[in-house]
mmCIF file of C-alpha atoms in Angstrom:
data_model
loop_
_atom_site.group_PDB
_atom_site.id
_atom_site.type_symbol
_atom_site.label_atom_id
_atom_site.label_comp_id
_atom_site.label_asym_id
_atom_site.label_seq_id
_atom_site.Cartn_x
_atom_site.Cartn_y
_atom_site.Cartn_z
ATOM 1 C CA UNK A 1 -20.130 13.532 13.668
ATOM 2 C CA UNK A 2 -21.625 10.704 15.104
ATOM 3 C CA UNK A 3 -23.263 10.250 18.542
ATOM 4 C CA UNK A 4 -21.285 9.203 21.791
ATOM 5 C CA UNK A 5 -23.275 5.681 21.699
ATOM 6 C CA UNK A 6 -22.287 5.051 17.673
ATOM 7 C CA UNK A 7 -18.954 5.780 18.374
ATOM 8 C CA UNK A 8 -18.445 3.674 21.287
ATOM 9 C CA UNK A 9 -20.705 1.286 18.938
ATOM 10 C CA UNK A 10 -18.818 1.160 16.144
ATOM 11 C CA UNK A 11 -15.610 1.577 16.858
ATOM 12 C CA UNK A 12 -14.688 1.361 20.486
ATOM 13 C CA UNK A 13 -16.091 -1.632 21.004
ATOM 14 C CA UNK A 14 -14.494 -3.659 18.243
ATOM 15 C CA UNK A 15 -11.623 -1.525 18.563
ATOM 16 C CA UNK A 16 -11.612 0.060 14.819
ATOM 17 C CA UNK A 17 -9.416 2.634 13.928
ATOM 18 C CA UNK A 18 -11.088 5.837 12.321
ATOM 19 C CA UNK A 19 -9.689 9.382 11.448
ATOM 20 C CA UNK A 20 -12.630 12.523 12.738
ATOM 21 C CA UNK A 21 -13.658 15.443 10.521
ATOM 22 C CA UNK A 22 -13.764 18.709 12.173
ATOM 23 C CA UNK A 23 -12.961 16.909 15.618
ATOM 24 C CA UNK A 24 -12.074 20.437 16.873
ATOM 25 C CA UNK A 25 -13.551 23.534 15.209
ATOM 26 C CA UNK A 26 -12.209 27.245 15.840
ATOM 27 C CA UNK A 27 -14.706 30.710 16.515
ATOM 28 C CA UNK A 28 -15.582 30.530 13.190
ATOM 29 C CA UNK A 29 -16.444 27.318 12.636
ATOM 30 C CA UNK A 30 -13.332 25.612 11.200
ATOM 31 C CA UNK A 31 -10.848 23.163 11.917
ATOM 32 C CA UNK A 32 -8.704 24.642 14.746
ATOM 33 C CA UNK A 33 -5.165 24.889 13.584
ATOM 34 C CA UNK A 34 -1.518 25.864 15.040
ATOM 35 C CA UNK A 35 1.879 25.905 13.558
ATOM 36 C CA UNK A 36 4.573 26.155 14.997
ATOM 37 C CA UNK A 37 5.287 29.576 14.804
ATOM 38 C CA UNK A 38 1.900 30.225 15.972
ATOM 39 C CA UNK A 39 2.584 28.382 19.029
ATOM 40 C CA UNK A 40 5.889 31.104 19.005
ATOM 41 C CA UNK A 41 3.579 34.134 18.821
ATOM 42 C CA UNK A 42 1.537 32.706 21.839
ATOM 43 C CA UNK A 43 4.688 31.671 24.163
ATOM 44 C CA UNK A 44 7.927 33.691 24.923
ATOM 45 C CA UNK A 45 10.684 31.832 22.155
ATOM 46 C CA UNK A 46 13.790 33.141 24.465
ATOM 47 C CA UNK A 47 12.281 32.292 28.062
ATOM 48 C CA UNK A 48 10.243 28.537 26.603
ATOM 49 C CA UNK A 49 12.416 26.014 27.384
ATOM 50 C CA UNK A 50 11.633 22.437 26.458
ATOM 51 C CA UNK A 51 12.653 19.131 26.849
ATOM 52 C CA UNK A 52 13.947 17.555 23.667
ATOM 53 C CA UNK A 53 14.928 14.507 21.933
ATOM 54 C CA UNK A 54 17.433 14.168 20.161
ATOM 55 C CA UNK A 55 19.273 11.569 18.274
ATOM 56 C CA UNK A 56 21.598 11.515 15.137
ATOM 57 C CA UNK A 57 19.113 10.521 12.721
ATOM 58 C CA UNK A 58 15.500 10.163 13.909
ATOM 59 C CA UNK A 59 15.458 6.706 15.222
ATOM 60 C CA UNK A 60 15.075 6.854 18.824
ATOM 61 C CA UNK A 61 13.549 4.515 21.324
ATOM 62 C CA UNK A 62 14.185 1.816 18.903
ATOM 63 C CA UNK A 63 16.603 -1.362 18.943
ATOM 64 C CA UNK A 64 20.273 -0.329 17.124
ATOM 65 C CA UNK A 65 22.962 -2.551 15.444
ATOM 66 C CA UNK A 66 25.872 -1.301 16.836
ATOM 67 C CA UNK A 67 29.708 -1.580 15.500
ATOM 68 C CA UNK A 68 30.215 -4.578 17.206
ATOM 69 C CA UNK A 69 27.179 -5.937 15.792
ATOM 70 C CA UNK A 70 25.390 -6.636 19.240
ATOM 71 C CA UNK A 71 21.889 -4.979 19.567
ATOM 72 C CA UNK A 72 20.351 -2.144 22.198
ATOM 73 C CA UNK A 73 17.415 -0.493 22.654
ATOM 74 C CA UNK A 74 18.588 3.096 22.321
ATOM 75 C CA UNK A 75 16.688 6.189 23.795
ATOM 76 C CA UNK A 76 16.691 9.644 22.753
ATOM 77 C CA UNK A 77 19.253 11.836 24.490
ATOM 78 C CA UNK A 78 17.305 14.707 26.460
ATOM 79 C CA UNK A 79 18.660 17.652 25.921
ATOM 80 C CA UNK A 80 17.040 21.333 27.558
ATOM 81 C CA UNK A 81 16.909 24.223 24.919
ATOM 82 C CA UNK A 82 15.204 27.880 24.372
ATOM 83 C CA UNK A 83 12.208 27.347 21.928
ATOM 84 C CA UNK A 84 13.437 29.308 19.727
ATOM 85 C CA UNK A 85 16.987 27.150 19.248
ATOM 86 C CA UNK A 86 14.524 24.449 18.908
ATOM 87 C CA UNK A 87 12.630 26.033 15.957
ATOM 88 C CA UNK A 88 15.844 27.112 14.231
ATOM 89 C CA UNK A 89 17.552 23.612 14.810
ATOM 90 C CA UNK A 90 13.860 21.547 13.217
ATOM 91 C CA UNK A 91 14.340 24.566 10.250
ATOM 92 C CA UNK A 92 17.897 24.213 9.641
ATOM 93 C CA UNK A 93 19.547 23.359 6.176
ATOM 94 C CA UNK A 94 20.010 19.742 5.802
ATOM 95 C CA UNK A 95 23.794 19.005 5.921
ATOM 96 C CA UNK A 96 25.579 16.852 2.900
ATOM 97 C CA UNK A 97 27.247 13.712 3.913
ATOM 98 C CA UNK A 98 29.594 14.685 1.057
ATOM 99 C CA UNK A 99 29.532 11.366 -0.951
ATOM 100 C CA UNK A 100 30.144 8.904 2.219
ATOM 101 C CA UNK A 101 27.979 6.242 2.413
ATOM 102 C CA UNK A 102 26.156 5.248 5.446
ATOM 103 C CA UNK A 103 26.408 1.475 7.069
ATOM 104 C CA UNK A 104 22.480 0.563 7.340
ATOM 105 C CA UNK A 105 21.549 -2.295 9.117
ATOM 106 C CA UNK A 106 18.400 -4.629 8.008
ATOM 107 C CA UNK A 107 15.619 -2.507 9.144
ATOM 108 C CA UNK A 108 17.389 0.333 7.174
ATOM 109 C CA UNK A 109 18.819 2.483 10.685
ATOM 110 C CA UNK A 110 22.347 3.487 10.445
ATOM 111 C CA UNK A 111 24.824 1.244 12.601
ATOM 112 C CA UNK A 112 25.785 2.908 15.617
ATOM 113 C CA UNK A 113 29.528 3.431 17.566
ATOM 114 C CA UNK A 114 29.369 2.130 20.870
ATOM 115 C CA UNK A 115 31.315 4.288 23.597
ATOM 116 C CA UNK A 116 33.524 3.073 25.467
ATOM 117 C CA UNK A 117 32.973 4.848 28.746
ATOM 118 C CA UNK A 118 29.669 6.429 30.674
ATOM 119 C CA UNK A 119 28.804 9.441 30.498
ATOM 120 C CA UNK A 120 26.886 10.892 33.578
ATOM 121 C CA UNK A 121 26.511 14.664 32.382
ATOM 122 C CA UNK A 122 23.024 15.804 30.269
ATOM 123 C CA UNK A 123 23.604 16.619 27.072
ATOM 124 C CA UNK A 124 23.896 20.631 26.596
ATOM 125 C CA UNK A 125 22.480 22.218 23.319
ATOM 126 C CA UNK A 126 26.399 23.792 22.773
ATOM 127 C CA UNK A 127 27.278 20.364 22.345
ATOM 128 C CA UNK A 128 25.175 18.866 19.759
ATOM 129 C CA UNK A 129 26.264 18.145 16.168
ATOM 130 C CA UNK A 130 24.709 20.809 13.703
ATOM 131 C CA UNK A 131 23.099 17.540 11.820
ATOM 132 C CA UNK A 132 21.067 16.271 15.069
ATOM 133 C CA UNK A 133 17.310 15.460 14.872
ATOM 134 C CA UNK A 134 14.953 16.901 17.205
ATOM 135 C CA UNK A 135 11.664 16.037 18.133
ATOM 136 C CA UNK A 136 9.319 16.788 21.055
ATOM 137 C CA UNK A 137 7.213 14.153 22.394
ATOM 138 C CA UNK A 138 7.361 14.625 26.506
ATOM 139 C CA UNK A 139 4.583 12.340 26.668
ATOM 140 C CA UNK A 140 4.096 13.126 30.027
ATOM 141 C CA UNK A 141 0.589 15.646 29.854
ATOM 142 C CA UNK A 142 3.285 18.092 28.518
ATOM 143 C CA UNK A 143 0.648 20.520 27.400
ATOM 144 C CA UNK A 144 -1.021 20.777 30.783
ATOM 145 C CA UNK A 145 1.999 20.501 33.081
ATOM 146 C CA UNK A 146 4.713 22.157 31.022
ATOM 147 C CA UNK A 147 3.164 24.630 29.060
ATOM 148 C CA UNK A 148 0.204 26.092 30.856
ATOM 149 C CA UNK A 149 -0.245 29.071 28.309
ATOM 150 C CA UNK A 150 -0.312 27.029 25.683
ATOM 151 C CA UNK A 151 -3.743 24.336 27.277
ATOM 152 C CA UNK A 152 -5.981 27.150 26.474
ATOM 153 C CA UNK A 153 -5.813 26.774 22.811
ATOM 154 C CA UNK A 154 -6.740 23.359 22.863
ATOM 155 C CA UNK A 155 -9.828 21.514 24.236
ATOM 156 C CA UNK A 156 -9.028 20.630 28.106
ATOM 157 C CA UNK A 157 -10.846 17.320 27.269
ATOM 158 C CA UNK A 158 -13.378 15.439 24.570
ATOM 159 C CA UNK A 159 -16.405 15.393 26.587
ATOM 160 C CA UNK A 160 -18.273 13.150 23.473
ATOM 161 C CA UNK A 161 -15.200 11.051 23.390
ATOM 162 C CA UNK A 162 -15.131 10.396 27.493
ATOM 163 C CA UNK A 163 -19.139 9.498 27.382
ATOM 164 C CA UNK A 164 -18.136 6.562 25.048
ATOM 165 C CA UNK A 165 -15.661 5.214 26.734
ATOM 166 C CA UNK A 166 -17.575 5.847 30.467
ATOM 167 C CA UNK A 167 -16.041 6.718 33.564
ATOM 168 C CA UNK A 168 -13.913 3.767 34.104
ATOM 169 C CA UNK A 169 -11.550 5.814 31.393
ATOM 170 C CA UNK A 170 -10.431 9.181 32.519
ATOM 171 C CA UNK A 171 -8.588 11.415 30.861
ATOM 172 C CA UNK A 172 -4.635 10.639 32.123
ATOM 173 C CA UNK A 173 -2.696 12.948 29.669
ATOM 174 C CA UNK A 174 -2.308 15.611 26.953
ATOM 175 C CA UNK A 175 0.544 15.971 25.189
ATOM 176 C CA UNK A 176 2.114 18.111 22.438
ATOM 177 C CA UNK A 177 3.882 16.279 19.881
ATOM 178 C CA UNK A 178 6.343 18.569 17.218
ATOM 179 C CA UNK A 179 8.591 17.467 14.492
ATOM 180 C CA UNK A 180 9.426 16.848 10.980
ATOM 181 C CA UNK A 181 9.743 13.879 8.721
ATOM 182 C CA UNK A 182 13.302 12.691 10.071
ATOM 183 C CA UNK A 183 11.801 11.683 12.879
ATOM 184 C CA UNK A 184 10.051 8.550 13.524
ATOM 185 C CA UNK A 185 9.166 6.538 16.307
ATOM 186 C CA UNK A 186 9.343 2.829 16.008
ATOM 187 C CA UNK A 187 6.623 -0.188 16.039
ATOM 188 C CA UNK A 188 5.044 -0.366 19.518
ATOM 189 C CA UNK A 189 1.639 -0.024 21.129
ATOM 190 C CA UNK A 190 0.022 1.875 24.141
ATOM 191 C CA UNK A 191 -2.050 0.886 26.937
ATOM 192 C CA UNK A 192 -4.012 3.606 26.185
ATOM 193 C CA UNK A 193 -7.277 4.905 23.716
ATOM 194 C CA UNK A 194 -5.210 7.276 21.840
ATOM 195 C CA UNK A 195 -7.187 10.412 20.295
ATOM 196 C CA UNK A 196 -4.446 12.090 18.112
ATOM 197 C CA UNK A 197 -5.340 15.668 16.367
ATOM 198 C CA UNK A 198 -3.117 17.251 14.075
ATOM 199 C CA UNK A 199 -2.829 20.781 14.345
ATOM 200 C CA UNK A 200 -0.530 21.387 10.942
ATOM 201 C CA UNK A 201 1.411 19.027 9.030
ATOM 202 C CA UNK A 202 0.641 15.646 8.524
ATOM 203 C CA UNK A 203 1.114 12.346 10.899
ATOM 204 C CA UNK A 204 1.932 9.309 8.980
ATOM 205 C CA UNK A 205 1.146 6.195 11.522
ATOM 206 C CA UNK A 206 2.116 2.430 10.229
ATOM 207 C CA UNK A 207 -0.531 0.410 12.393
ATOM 208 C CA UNK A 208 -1.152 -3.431 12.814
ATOM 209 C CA UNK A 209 -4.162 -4.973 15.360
ATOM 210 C CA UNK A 210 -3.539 -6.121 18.341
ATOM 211 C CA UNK A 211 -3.107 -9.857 17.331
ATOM 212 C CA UNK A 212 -0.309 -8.726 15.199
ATOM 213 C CA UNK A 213 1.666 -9.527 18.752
ATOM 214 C CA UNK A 214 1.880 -13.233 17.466
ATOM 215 C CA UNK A 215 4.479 -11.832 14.270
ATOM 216 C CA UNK A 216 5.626 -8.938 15.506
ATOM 217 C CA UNK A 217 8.689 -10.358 17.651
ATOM 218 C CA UNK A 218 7.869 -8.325 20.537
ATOM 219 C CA UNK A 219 8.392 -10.616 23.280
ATOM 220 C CA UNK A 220 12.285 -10.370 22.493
ATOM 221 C CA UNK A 221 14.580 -8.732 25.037
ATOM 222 C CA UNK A 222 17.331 -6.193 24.280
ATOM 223 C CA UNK A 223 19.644 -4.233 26.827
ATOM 224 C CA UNK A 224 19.331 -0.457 26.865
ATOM 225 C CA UNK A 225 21.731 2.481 25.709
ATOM 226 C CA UNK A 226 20.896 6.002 25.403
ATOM 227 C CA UNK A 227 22.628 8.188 22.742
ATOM 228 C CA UNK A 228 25.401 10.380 24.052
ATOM 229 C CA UNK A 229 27.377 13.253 22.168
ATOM 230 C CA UNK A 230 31.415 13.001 22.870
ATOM 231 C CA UNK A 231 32.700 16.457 23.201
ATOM 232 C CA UNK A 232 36.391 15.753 21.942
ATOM 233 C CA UNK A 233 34.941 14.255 18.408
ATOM 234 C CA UNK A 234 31.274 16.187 18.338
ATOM 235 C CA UNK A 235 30.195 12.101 17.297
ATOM 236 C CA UNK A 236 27.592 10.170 18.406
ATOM 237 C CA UNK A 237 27.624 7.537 20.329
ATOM 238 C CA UNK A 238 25.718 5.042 22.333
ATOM 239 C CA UNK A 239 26.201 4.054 25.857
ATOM 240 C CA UNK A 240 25.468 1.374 27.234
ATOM 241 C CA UNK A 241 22.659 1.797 30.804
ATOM 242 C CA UNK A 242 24.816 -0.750 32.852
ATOM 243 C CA UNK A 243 21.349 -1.712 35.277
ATOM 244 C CA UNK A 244 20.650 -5.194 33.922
ATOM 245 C CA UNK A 245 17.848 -3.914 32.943
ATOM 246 C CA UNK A 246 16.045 -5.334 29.705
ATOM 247 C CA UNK A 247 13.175 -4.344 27.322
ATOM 248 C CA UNK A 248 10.523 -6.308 25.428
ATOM 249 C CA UNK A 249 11.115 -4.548 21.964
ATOM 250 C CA UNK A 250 9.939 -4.747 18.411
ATOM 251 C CA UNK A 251 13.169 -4.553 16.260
ATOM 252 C CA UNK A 252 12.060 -4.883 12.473
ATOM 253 C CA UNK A 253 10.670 -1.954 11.148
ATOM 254 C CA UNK A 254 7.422 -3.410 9.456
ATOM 255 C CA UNK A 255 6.811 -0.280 7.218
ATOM 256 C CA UNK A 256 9.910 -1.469 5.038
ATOM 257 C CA UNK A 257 7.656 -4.689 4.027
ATOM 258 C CA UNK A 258 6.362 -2.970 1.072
ATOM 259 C CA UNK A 259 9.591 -1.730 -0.196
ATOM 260 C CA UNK A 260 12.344 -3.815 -2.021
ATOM 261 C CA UNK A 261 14.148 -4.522 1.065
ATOM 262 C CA UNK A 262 11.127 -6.207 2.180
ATOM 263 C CA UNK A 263 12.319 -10.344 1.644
ATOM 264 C CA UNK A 264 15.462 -9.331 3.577
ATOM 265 C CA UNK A 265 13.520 -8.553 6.235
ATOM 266 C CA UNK A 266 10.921 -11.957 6.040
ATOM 267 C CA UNK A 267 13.958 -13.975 5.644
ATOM 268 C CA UNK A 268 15.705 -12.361 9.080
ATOM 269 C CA UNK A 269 11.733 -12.054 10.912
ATOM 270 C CA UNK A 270 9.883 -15.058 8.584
ATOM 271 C CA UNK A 271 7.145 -14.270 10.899
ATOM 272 C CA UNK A 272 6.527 -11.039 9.431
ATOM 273 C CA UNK A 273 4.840 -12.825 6.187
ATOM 274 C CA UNK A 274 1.874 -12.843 8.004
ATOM 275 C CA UNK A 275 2.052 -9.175 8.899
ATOM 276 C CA UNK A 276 -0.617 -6.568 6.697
ATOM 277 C CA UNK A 277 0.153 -2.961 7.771
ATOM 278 C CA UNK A 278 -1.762 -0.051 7.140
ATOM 279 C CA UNK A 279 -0.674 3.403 6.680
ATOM 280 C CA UNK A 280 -3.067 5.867 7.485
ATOM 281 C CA UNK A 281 -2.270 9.682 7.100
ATOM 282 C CA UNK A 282 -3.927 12.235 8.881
ATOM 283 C CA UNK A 283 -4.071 15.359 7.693
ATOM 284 C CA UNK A 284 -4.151 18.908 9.381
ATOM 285 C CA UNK A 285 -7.673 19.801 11.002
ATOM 286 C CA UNK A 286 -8.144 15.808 11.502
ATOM 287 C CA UNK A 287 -8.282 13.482 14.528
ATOM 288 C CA UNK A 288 -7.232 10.085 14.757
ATOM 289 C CA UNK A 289 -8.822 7.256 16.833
ATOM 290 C CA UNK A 290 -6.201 4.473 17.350
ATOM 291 C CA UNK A 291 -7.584 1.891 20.006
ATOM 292 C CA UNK A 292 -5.529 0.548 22.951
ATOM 293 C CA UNK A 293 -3.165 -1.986 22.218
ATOM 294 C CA UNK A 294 -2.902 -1.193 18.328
ATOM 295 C CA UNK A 295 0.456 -1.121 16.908
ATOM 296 C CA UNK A 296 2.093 2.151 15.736
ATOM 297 C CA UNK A 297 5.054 3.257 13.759
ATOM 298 C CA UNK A 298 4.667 6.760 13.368
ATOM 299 C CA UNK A 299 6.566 9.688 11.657
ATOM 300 C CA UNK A 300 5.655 13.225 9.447
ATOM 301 C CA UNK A 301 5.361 14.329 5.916
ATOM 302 C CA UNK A 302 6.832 18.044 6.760
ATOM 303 C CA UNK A 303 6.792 19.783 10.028
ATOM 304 C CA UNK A 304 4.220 18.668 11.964
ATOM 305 C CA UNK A 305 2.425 20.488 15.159
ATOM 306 C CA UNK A 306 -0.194 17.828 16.981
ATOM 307 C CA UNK A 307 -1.690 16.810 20.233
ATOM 308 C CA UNK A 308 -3.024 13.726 21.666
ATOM 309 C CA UNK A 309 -5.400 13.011 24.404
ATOM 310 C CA UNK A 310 -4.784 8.889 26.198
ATOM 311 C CA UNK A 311 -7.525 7.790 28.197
ATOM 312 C CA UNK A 312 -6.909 4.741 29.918
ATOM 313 C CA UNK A 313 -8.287 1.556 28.439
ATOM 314 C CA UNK A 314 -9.947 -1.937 30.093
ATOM 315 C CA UNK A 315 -8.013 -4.043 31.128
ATOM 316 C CA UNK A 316 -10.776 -6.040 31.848
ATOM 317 C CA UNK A 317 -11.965 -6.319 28.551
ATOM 318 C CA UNK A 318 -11.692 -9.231 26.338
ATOM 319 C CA UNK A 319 -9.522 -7.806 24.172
ATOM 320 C CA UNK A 320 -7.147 -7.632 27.288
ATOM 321 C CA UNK A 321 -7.717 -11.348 28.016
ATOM 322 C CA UNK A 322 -7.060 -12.635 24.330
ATOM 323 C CA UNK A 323 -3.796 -10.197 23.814
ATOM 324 C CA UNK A 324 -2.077 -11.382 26.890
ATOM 325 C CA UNK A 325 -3.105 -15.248 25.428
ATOM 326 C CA UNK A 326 -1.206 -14.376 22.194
ATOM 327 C CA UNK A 327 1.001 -12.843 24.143
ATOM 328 C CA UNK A 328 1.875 -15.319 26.130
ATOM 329 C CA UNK A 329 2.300 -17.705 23.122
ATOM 330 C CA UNK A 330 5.090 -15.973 22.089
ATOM 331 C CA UNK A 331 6.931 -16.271 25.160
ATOM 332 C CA UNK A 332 6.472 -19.798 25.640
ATOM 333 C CA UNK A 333 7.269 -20.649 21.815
ATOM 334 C CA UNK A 334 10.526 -18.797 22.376
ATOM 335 C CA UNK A 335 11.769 -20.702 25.713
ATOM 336 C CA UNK A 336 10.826 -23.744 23.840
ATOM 337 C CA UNK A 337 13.205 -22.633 20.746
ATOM 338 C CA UNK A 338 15.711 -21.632 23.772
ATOM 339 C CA UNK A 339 15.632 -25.052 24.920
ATOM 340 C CA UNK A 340 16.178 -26.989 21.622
#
């Protein structure tokens, strides 16, 4: 492993991806590992409850086609359950859609029904379609605040990691991350220097640097919607959050540029020519180093147990200052489209 100064040397400072060997090492000197039915020995599965995800097929916190053929961003609906209902729902058979074919929209997400009416009640586990997708991703120092039994098995902190990066960037969250490949988690970035370790499994992550922002078409605005189950047809739906608020969103799903459907999406986002992702899988026992500001589609091979440790980045570092340029770029080419 190299030393605090070569890391913040060669890869901090330039802000280089890299994956870690043997980041984390166990009593007998290998890579420290946890699946998740380990992390069911160690916690009670009846009396755990968590804070779940869940969406219809795996795409949430990303911008839907609906019927009508307007555009949201939808979140994940949250939805409290034992973890035990949570293992046997990320475990369950995968249901047959019995022949009927599924109306995809350009980035390849189903189209989505939009309700007609808001629903103010939380989702309850009784009500959810036996086909729904859960994830956790709390994203909110889960593992510290949430699950206090389960901290222990992890390192509290990365003490080579935070004498790279100096004091100016604490530590601000760990968080447990489980799912399987159904899930996946659209293009975006993070204001944060992300160290992700899988645990078991494998993370696949779809990343672009941070000048990517001049292709990506994030400086485009879409209302938000959350997905909502309605009891009297057990469907799916997505209503509409009625705040005026909007959200600066990345719609196309740049991991599809590779595949044949790849010109559809260059002649919808032409932009996107000039966009080179890179898929980079980690692998159980290894630790990913994606710098602040990179972009990230992620998503699993197989059920997949891992944590991730943000420290807070510069934002008085010149990366800042030439991001928020290009940044601001895109904003002012799109008023001047607006205006034309």
């Amino acid at each position: 492993m190299q030393s605090p100064l070569q890391f913040s040397r060669d890869f901090v400072q330039c802000s280089r991806p890299c994956i870690i060997r043997n980041a984390f090492l166990d009593d007998g000197g290998n890579p420290l590992l946890m699946t998740l039915d380990d992390i069911c020995d160690v916690l009670d599965r009846d009396e755990t409850i968590l804070s779940v995800d869940v969406t219809p097929d795996g795409h949430g916190d990303s911008v839907r086609t609906l019927n009508d053929g307007s555009k949201l961003f939808v979140q994940p609906s949250e939805c409290d359950m034992t973890l035990r209902e949570f293992t046997r729902r990320l475990r369950r058979p995968r249901p047959s859609n019995n022949g009927e074919a599924t109306k995809l929209d350009s980035n390849g997400r189903p189209i989505v029904k939009m309700c007609d009416k808001v629903l103010d009640e939380k989702v309850t586990e009784v009500s959810l379609p036996a086909d729904s997708v859960v994830y956790y991703s709390r994203q909110n120092d889960c593992l510290r605040k949430e699950i206090p039994k389960l901290k222990d098995h992890f390192p509290s902190r990365i003490a080579w990691v935070e004498e790279a990066l100096g004091a100016s960037q604490p530590l601000d969250a760990v968080n447990l991350w489980m799912g399987d490949e159904l899930a996946t988690s659209s293009m975006h970035k993070d204001h944060y220097e992300n160290l992700f370790y899988v645990a078991s499994g494998e993370k696949i992550f779809t990343v672009c640097p941070p000048p990517a922002v001049a292709f990506l078409y994030e400086h485009r605005e879409y209302g938000r919607g959350v997905f909502q189950v309605q009891e009297a047809s057990c469907q799916w739906e997505v209503t509409p959050i009625a705040d005026g608020t909007k959200v600066h969103w990345i719609a196309p799903d740049v991991a599809l540029l590779q595949s044949e459907n790849g010109s559809v999406l260059t002649e919808q986002y032409p932009l996107l020519q000039h966009v080179h992702p890179l898929e980079i899988r980690v692998q159980a026992g290894d630790m990913l180093y994606l710098p602040s500001l990179w972009f990230h589609r992620v998503t699993q091979s197989c059920e997949t147990v891992g944590i991730n440790y943000w420290y807070e980045m510069r934002f008085d570092s010149p990366l800042w200052c030439y991001f928020s340029f290009l940044q601001q770029l895109q904003h002012c080419n799109d008023n001047d489209e607006n205006d034309e």
